Tab-separated table of C-alpha atoms in Angstrom:
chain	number	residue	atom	x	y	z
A	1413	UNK	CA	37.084	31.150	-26.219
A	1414	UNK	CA	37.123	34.791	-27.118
A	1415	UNK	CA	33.086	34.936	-26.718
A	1416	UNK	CA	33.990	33.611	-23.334
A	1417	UNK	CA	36.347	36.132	-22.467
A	1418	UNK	CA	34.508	38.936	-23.926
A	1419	UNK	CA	31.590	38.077	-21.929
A	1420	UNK	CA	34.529	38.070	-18.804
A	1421	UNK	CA	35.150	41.806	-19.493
A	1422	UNK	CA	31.548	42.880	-20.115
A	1423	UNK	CA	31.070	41.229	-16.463
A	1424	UNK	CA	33.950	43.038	-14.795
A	1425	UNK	CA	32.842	46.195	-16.766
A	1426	UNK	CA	29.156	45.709	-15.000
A	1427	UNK	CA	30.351	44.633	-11.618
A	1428	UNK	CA	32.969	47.675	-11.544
A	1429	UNK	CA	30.343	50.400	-12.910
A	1430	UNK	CA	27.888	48.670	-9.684
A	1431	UNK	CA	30.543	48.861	-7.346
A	1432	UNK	CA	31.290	52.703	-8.545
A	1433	UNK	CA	27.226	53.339	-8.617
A	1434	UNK	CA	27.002	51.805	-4.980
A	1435	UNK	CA	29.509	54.443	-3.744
A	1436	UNK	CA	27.784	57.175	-5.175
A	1437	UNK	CA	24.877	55.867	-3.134
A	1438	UNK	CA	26.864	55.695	-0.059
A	1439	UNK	CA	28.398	59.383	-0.676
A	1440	UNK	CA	24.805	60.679	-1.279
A	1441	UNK	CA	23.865	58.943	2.266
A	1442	UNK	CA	27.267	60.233	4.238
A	1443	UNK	CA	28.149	62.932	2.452
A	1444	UNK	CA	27.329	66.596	2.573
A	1445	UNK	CA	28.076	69.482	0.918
A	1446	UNK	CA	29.979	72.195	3.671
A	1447	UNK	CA	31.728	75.348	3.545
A	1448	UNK	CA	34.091	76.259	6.170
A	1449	UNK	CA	33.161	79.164	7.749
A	1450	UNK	CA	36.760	80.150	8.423
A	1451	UNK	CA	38.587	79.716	5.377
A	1452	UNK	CA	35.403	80.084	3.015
A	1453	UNK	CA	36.257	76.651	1.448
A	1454	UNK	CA	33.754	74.071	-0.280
A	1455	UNK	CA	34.337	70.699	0.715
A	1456	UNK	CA	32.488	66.846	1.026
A	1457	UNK	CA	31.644	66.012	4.956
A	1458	UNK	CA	31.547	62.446	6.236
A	1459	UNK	CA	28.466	62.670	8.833
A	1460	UNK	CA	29.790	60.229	9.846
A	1461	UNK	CA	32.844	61.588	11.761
A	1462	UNK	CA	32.935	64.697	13.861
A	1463	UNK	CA	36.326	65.651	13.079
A	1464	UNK	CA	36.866	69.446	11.270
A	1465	UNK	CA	37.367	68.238	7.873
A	1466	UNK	CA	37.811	71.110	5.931
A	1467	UNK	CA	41.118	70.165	4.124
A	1468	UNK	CA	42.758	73.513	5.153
A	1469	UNK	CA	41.828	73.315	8.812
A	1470	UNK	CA	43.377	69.644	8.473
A	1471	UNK	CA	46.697	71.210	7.161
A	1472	UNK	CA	46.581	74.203	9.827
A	1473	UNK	CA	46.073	71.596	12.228
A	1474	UNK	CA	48.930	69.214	10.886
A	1475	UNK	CA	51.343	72.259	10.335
A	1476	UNK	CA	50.928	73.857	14.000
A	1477	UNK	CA	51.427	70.027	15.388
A	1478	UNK	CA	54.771	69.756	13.728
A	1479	UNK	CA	55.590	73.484	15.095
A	1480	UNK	CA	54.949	72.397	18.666
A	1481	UNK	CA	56.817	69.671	18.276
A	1482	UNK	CA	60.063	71.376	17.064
A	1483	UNK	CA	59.678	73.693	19.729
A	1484	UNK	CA	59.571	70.689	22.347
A	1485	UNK	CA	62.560	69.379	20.881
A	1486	UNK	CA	63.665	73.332	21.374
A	1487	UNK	CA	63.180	73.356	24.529
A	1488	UNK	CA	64.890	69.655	25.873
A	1489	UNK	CA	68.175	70.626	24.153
A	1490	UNK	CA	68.056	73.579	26.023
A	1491	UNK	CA	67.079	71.915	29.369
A	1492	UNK	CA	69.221	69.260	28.091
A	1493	UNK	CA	72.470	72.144	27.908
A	1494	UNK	CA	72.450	72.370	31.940
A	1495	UNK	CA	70.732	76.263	32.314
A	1496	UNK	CA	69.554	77.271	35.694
A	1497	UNK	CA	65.813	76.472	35.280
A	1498	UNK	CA	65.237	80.502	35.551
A	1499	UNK	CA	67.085	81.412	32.689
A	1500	UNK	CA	65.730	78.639	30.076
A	1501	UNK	CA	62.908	80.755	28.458
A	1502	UNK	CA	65.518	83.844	28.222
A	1503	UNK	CA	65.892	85.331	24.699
A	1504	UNK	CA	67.050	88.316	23.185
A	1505	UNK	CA	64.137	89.923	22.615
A	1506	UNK	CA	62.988	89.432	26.677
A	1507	UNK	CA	66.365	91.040	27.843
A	1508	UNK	CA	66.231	94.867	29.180
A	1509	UNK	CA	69.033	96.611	28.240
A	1510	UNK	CA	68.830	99.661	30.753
A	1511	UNK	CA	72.147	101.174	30.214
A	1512	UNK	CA	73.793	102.455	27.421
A	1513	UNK	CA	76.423	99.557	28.177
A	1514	UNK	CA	73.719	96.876	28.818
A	1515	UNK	CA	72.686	97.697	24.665
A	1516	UNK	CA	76.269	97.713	23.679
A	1517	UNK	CA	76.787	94.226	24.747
A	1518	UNK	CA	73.369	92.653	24.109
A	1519	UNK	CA	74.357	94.267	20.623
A	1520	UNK	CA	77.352	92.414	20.635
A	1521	UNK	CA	76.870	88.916	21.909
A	1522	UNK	CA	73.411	89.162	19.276
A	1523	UNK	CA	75.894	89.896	16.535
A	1524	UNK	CA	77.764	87.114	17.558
A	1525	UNK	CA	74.866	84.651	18.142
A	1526	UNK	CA	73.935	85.337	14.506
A	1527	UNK	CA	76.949	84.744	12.878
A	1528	UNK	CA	76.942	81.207	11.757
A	1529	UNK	CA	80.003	81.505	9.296
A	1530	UNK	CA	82.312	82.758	12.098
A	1531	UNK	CA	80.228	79.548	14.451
A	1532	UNK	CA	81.105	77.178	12.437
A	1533	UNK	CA	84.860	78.051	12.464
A	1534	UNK	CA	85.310	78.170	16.193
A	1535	UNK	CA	85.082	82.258	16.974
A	1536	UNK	CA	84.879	82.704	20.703
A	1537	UNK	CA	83.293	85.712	22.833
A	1538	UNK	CA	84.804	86.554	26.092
A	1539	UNK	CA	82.411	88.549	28.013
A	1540	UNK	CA	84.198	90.029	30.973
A	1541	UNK	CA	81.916	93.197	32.720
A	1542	UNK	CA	80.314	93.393	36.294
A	1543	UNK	CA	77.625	92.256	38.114
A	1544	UNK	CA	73.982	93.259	37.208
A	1545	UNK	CA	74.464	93.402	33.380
A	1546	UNK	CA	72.775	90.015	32.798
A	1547	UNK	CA	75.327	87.674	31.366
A	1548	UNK	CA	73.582	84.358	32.543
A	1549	UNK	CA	70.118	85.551	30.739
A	1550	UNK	CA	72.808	86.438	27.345
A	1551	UNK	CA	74.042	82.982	27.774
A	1552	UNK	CA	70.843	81.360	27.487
A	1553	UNK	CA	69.688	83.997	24.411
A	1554	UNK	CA	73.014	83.032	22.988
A	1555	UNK	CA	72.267	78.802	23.578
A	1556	UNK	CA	68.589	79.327	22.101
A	1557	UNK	CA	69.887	81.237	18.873
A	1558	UNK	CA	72.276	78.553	18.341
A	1559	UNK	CA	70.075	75.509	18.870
A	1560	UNK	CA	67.212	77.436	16.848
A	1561	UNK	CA	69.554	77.294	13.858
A	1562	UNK	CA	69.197	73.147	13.656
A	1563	UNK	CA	73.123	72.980	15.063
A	1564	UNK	CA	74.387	70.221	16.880
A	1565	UNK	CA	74.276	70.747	20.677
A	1566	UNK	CA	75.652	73.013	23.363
A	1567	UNK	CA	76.922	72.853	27.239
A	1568	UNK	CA	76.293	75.688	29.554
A	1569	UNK	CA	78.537	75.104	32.631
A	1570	UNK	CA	79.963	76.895	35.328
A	1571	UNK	CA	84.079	76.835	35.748
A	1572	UNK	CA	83.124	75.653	39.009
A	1573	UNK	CA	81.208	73.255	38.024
A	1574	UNK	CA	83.079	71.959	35.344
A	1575	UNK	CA	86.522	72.165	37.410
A	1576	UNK	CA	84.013	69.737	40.066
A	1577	UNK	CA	83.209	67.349	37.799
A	1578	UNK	CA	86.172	66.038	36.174
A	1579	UNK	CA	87.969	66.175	39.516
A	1580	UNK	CA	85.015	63.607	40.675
A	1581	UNK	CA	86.396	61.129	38.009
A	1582	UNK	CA	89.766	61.115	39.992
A	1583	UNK	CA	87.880	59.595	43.241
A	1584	UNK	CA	85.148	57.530	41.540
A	1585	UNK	CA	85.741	54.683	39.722
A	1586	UNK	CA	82.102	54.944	37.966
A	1587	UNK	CA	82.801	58.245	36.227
A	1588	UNK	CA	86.008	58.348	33.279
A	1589	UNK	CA	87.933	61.258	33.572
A	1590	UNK	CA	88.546	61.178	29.174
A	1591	UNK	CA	84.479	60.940	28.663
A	1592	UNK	CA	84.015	63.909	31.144
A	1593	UNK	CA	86.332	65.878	28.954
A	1594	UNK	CA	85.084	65.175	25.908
A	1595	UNK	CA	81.839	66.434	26.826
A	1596	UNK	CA	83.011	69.526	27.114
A	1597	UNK	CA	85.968	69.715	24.396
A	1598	UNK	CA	83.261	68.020	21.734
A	1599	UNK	CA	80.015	70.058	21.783
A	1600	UNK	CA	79.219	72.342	19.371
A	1601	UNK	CA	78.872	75.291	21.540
A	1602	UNK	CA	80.739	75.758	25.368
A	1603	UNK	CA	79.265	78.417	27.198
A	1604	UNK	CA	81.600	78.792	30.489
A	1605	UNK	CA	80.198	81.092	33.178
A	1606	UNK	CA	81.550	82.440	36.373
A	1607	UNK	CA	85.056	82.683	35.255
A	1608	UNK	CA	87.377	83.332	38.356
A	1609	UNK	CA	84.850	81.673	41.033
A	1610	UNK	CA	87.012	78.578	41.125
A	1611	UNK	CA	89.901	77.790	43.206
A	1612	UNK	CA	92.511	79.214	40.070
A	1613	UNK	CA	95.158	76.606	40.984
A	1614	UNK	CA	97.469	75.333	38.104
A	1615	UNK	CA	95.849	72.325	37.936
A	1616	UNK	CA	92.920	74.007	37.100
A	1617	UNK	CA	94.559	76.209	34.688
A	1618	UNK	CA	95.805	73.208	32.892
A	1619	UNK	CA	92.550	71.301	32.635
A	1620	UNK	CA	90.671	74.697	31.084
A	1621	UNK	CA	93.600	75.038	28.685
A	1622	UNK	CA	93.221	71.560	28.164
A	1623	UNK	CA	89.515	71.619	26.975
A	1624	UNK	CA	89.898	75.307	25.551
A	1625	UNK	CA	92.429	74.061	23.193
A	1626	UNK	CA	90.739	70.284	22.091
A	1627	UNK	CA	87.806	73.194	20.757
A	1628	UNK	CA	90.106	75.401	19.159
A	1629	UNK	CA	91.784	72.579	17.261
A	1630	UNK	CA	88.291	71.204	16.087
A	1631	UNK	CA	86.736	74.611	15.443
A	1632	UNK	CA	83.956	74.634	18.119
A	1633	UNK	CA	82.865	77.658	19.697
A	1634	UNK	CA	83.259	79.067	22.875
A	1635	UNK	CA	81.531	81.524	24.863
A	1636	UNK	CA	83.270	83.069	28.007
A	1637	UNK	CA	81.768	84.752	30.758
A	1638	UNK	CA	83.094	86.852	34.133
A	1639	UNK	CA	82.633	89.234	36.597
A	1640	UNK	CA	86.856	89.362	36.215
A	1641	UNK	CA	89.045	92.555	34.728
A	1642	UNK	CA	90.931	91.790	31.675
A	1643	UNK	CA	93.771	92.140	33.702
A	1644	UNK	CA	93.208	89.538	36.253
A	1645	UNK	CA	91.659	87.866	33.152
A	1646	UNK	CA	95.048	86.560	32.726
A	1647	UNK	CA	95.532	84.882	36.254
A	1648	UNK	CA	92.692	82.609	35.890
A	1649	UNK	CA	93.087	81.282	32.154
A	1650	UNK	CA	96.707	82.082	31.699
A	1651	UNK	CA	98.324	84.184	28.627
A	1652	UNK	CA	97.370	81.090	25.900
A	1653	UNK	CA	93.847	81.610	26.136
Protein backbone atom coordinates (compact mmCIF):
# COMPACT_ATOMS: atom_id res chain seq x y z
CA UNK A 1 0.00 0.00 0.00
CA UNK A 2 2.49 2.73 0.62
CA UNK A 3 4.60 1.55 -2.65
CA UNK A 4 1.25 2.10 -4.24
CA UNK A 5 0.73 5.42 -3.08
CA UNK A 6 4.18 6.55 -3.48
CA UNK A 7 4.11 5.56 -6.98
CA UNK A 8 0.49 7.85 -6.89
CA UNK A 9 2.57 10.96 -5.98
CA UNK A 10 5.57 10.32 -8.25
CA UNK A 11 2.66 10.20 -11.04
CA UNK A 12 0.96 13.42 -10.03
CA UNK A 13 4.51 14.91 -9.54
CA UNK A 14 5.22 13.87 -13.46
CA UNK A 15 1.84 14.73 -14.83
CA UNK A 16 1.95 18.27 -12.95
CA UNK A 17 5.75 19.08 -14.00
CA UNK A 18 4.18 18.01 -17.97
CA UNK A 19 1.32 20.05 -17.57
CA UNK A 20 3.71 23.10 -16.23
CA UNK A 21 6.39 22.14 -19.20
CA UNK A 22 3.40 22.20 -21.80
CA UNK A 23 2.63 25.82 -20.77
CA UNK A 24 5.96 26.94 -21.11
CA UNK A 25 5.62 25.59 -24.63
CA UNK A 26 2.47 27.38 -25.21
CA UNK A 27 3.97 30.80 -23.67
CA UNK A 28 7.07 30.36 -25.94
CA UNK A 29 4.44 29.96 -29.01
CA UNK A 30 1.98 33.06 -27.81
CA UNK A 31 4.05 34.95 -25.97
CA UNK A 32 6.40 37.79 -26.67
CA UNK A 33 8.56 39.85 -25.02
CA UNK A 34 7.21 43.91 -25.46
CA UNK A 35 7.99 47.16 -24.09
CA UNK A 36 5.50 49.82 -24.10
CA UNK A 37 6.59 52.56 -25.86
CA UNK A 38 4.66 54.96 -23.64
CA UNK A 39 5.31 54.05 -20.24
CA UNK A 40 8.79 52.27 -21.03
CA UNK A 41 7.45 49.06 -19.33
CA UNK A 42 8.57 45.30 -20.02
CA UNK A 43 5.81 43.05 -20.24
CA UNK A 44 4.59 39.26 -21.81
CA UNK A 45 2.15 39.80 -25.06
CA UNK A 46 -0.51 37.26 -25.98
CA UNK A 47 -0.28 37.36 -30.01
CA UNK A 48 -2.97 36.18 -29.69
CA UNK A 49 -5.17 39.19 -28.71
CA UNK A 50 -4.88 42.68 -30.06
CA UNK A 51 -5.79 44.40 -27.03
CA UNK A 52 -2.92 47.08 -25.43
CA UNK A 53 -1.72 44.90 -22.78
CA UNK A 54 0.79 46.72 -21.16
CA UNK A 55 -0.44 46.40 -17.49
CA UNK A 56 -0.22 50.23 -16.97
CA UNK A 57 -2.10 51.17 -20.11
CA UNK A 58 -4.73 48.50 -18.72
CA UNK A 59 -4.94 50.50 -15.38
CA UNK A 60 -4.95 54.04 -17.27
CA UNK A 61 -7.57 52.61 -19.24
CA UNK A 62 -9.61 51.10 -16.21
CA UNK A 63 -8.99 54.32 -14.06
CA UNK A 64 -10.21 56.97 -16.83
CA UNK A 65 -13.41 54.46 -17.38
CA UNK A 66 -14.40 54.79 -13.78
CA UNK A 67 -13.72 58.77 -14.10
CA UNK A 68 -16.19 59.04 -16.97
CA UNK A 69 -18.46 57.25 -15.31
CA UNK A 70 -18.61 59.39 -12.09
CA UNK A 71 -18.83 62.26 -14.17
CA UNK A 72 -22.02 60.72 -16.00
CA UNK A 73 -23.49 60.11 -12.79
CA UNK A 74 -22.31 64.05 -12.32
CA UNK A 75 -24.00 65.14 -14.79
CA UNK A 76 -27.79 63.16 -14.40
CA UNK A 77 -28.05 64.49 -10.82
CA UNK A 78 -27.57 67.68 -12.17
CA UNK A 79 -30.02 67.24 -15.13
CA UNK A 80 -31.84 65.27 -12.67
CA UNK A 81 -32.01 68.81 -10.15
CA UNK A 82 -34.42 70.59 -12.87
CA UNK A 83 -31.60 73.40 -14.41
CA UNK A 84 -32.52 75.16 -17.55
CA UNK A 85 -30.57 72.97 -20.05
CA UNK A 86 -28.26 76.27 -20.67
CA UNK A 87 -27.02 76.58 -17.39
CA UNK A 88 -26.10 72.71 -16.63
CA UNK A 89 -22.35 72.84 -17.65
CA UNK A 90 -22.02 76.30 -15.57
CA UNK A 91 -19.22 76.30 -12.94
CA UNK A 92 -17.33 78.64 -11.07
CA UNK A 93 -14.46 78.72 -12.86
CA UNK A 94 -16.63 79.49 -16.43
CA UNK A 95 -18.41 82.53 -14.71
CA UNK A 96 -17.12 86.24 -15.72
CA UNK A 97 -17.18 88.36 -13.02
CA UNK A 98 -17.01 91.85 -14.87
CA UNK A 99 -17.73 94.12 -12.05
CA UNK A 100 -16.22 94.69 -8.96
CA UNK A 101 -19.73 93.49 -7.50
CA UNK A 102 -20.04 90.50 -9.93
CA UNK A 103 -16.41 89.18 -7.92
CA UNK A 104 -17.80 90.10 -4.60
CA UNK A 105 -20.64 87.76 -4.92
CA UNK A 106 -19.15 84.95 -7.02
CA UNK A 107 -16.65 85.29 -3.96
CA UNK A 108 -19.34 84.81 -1.73
CA UNK A 109 -21.74 82.19 -2.93
CA UNK A 110 -18.01 80.10 -3.74
CA UNK A 111 -17.29 80.54 -0.06
CA UNK A 112 -20.48 79.27 0.65
CA UNK A 113 -20.53 76.37 -1.88
CA UNK A 114 -17.35 75.18 -0.14
CA UNK A 115 -18.35 75.12 3.19
CA UNK A 116 -19.53 71.69 3.95
CA UNK A 117 -19.55 72.07 7.87
CA UNK A 118 -21.95 75.07 7.71
CA UNK A 119 -23.97 72.54 4.60
CA UNK A 120 -24.47 70.06 6.60
CA UNK A 121 -26.13 72.17 9.37
CA UNK A 122 -28.67 73.90 7.21
CA UNK A 123 -26.84 77.58 6.50
CA UNK A 124 -28.83 79.36 3.85
CA UNK A 125 -27.66 82.17 1.23
CA UNK A 126 -30.11 84.71 0.17
CA UNK A 127 -28.90 86.29 -2.90
CA UNK A 128 -30.98 89.36 -3.57
CA UNK A 129 -29.09 91.90 -6.44
CA UNK A 130 -30.33 92.90 -10.03
CA UNK A 131 -30.56 91.69 -13.24
CA UNK A 132 -27.40 90.86 -15.34
CA UNK A 133 -25.19 89.64 -12.42
CA UNK A 134 -25.69 85.94 -13.27
CA UNK A 135 -27.48 84.32 -10.41
CA UNK A 136 -29.01 81.36 -12.48
CA UNK A 137 -25.29 80.40 -13.85
CA UNK A 138 -24.20 80.78 -9.58
CA UNK A 139 -27.01 78.47 -8.94
CA UNK A 140 -25.90 75.83 -11.11
CA UNK A 141 -21.90 76.43 -9.92
CA UNK A 142 -23.40 76.25 -6.49
CA UNK A 143 -25.61 72.64 -7.43
CA UNK A 144 -22.33 71.17 -9.17
CA UNK A 145 -20.01 71.98 -6.05
CA UNK A 146 -22.46 70.37 -3.91
CA UNK A 147 -23.18 67.21 -5.89
CA UNK A 148 -19.26 67.00 -6.67
CA UNK A 149 -18.78 66.55 -2.92
CA UNK A 150 -20.68 62.84 -3.04
CA UNK A 151 -23.86 64.67 -1.06
CA UNK A 152 -27.20 63.51 -1.33
CA UNK A 153 -29.24 65.42 -3.96
CA UNK A 154 -30.49 68.89 -4.75
CA UNK A 155 -33.73 70.75 -6.40
CA UNK A 156 -33.31 73.83 -8.43
CA UNK A 157 -36.82 75.37 -8.82
CA UNK A 158 -38.36 78.46 -9.58
CA UNK A 159 -40.98 80.06 -6.80
CA UNK A 160 -43.12 80.01 -9.69
CA UNK A 161 -42.71 76.90 -10.44
CA UNK A 162 -42.77 75.42 -7.25
CA UNK A 163 -45.90 77.66 -6.08
CA UNK A 164 -47.46 75.75 -9.71
CA UNK A 165 -46.86 72.55 -8.78
CA UNK A 166 -48.21 71.87 -5.49
CA UNK A 167 -51.25 73.96 -6.39
CA UNK A 168 -51.69 71.18 -9.35
CA UNK A 169 -52.12 68.53 -6.53
CA UNK A 170 -55.27 70.52 -5.36
CA UNK A 171 -57.06 69.84 -8.93
CA UNK A 172 -55.56 66.44 -9.81
CA UNK A 173 -56.28 63.53 -8.14
CA UNK A 174 -52.98 61.74 -9.67
CA UNK A 175 -50.52 64.09 -8.00
CA UNK A 176 -50.42 64.17 -3.64
CA UNK A 177 -50.13 67.44 -2.42
CA UNK A 178 -47.75 65.86 0.98
CA UNK A 179 -45.26 63.98 -1.69
CA UNK A 180 -44.97 67.30 -3.71
CA UNK A 181 -43.85 68.94 -0.53
CA UNK A 182 -41.61 66.69 0.58
CA UNK A 183 -39.68 66.94 -2.45
CA UNK A 184 -38.86 70.09 -1.78
CA UNK A 185 -38.72 70.24 2.23
CA UNK A 186 -36.43 66.78 2.01
CA UNK A 187 -33.54 67.35 -0.44
CA UNK A 188 -30.35 68.04 0.58
CA UNK A 189 -29.94 71.26 -1.14
CA UNK A 190 -33.15 73.84 -2.32
CA UNK A 191 -32.04 76.28 -4.65
CA UNK A 192 -35.23 78.74 -5.13
CA UNK A 193 -34.89 81.24 -7.98
CA UNK A 194 -36.94 84.13 -9.12
CA UNK A 195 -38.09 85.16 -5.77
CA UNK A 196 -41.00 87.77 -6.13
CA UNK A 197 -42.14 86.52 -9.79
CA UNK A 198 -45.08 84.72 -8.23
CA UNK A 199 -48.44 85.92 -7.48
CA UNK A 200 -47.17 86.83 -3.45
CA UNK A 201 -50.64 85.94 -2.08
CA UNK A 202 -50.81 84.57 1.57
CA UNK A 203 -51.41 81.37 0.49
CA UNK A 204 -48.33 81.40 -1.13
CA UNK A 205 -46.56 82.90 1.69
CA UNK A 206 -47.74 80.11 3.83
CA UNK A 207 -46.76 77.22 1.60
CA UNK A 208 -42.91 78.80 1.23
CA UNK A 209 -42.87 79.19 5.01
CA UNK A 210 -44.19 75.91 5.09
CA UNK A 211 -41.32 74.15 3.13
CA UNK A 212 -38.67 76.84 4.36
CA UNK A 213 -39.28 75.77 7.82
CA UNK A 214 -39.66 71.54 7.32
CA UNK A 215 -35.61 72.41 6.02
CA UNK A 216 -34.72 74.47 8.79
CA UNK A 217 -35.99 71.94 11.32
CA UNK A 218 -34.01 69.06 9.52
CA UNK A 219 -30.91 71.12 8.78
CA UNK A 220 -31.01 71.19 4.93
CA UNK A 221 -29.76 73.97 3.05
CA UNK A 222 -31.23 76.56 1.20
CA UNK A 223 -30.19 78.80 -1.42
CA UNK A 224 -32.32 81.97 -2.24
CA UNK A 225 -32.30 83.94 -5.21
CA UNK A 226 -34.04 87.53 -6.49
CA UNK A 227 -34.05 90.35 -8.49
CA UNK A 228 -36.13 91.83 -5.10
CA UNK A 229 -34.72 94.73 -2.49
CA UNK A 230 -34.27 93.56 0.95
CA UNK A 231 -36.96 95.68 1.70
CA UNK A 232 -39.64 94.29 -0.41
CA UNK A 233 -37.71 91.09 0.52
CA UNK A 234 -40.06 91.04 3.33
CA UNK A 235 -43.44 91.20 1.33
CA UNK A 236 -42.83 88.11 -0.52
CA UNK A 237 -41.42 85.65 2.28
CA UNK A 238 -42.75 87.46 5.27
CA UNK A 239 -40.60 88.60 8.52
CA UNK A 240 -40.01 84.56 9.65
CA UNK A 241 -37.89 83.82 6.87
Amino acid sequence: CWRKSGDLEMNLENRLKQIQEKRDEIAKLYFVDCKCDKHAIEFKRDTRSDENQCPQCKADFEANKHREMIERKKLERIINAGLPVRFIEKTFDNYQANTSLQSEIVSMVREYALNGDALKLGRCLMLFVGVGTGKTHLASAVIGEYLNAERTNAVYTTARDMIRNVRASWSDRNLNESEIIDRYANTGLLVIDEIGVQFGSDAESILMFEIIDKRYGSQLPTFFISNLSKKKKKNVLGDRI
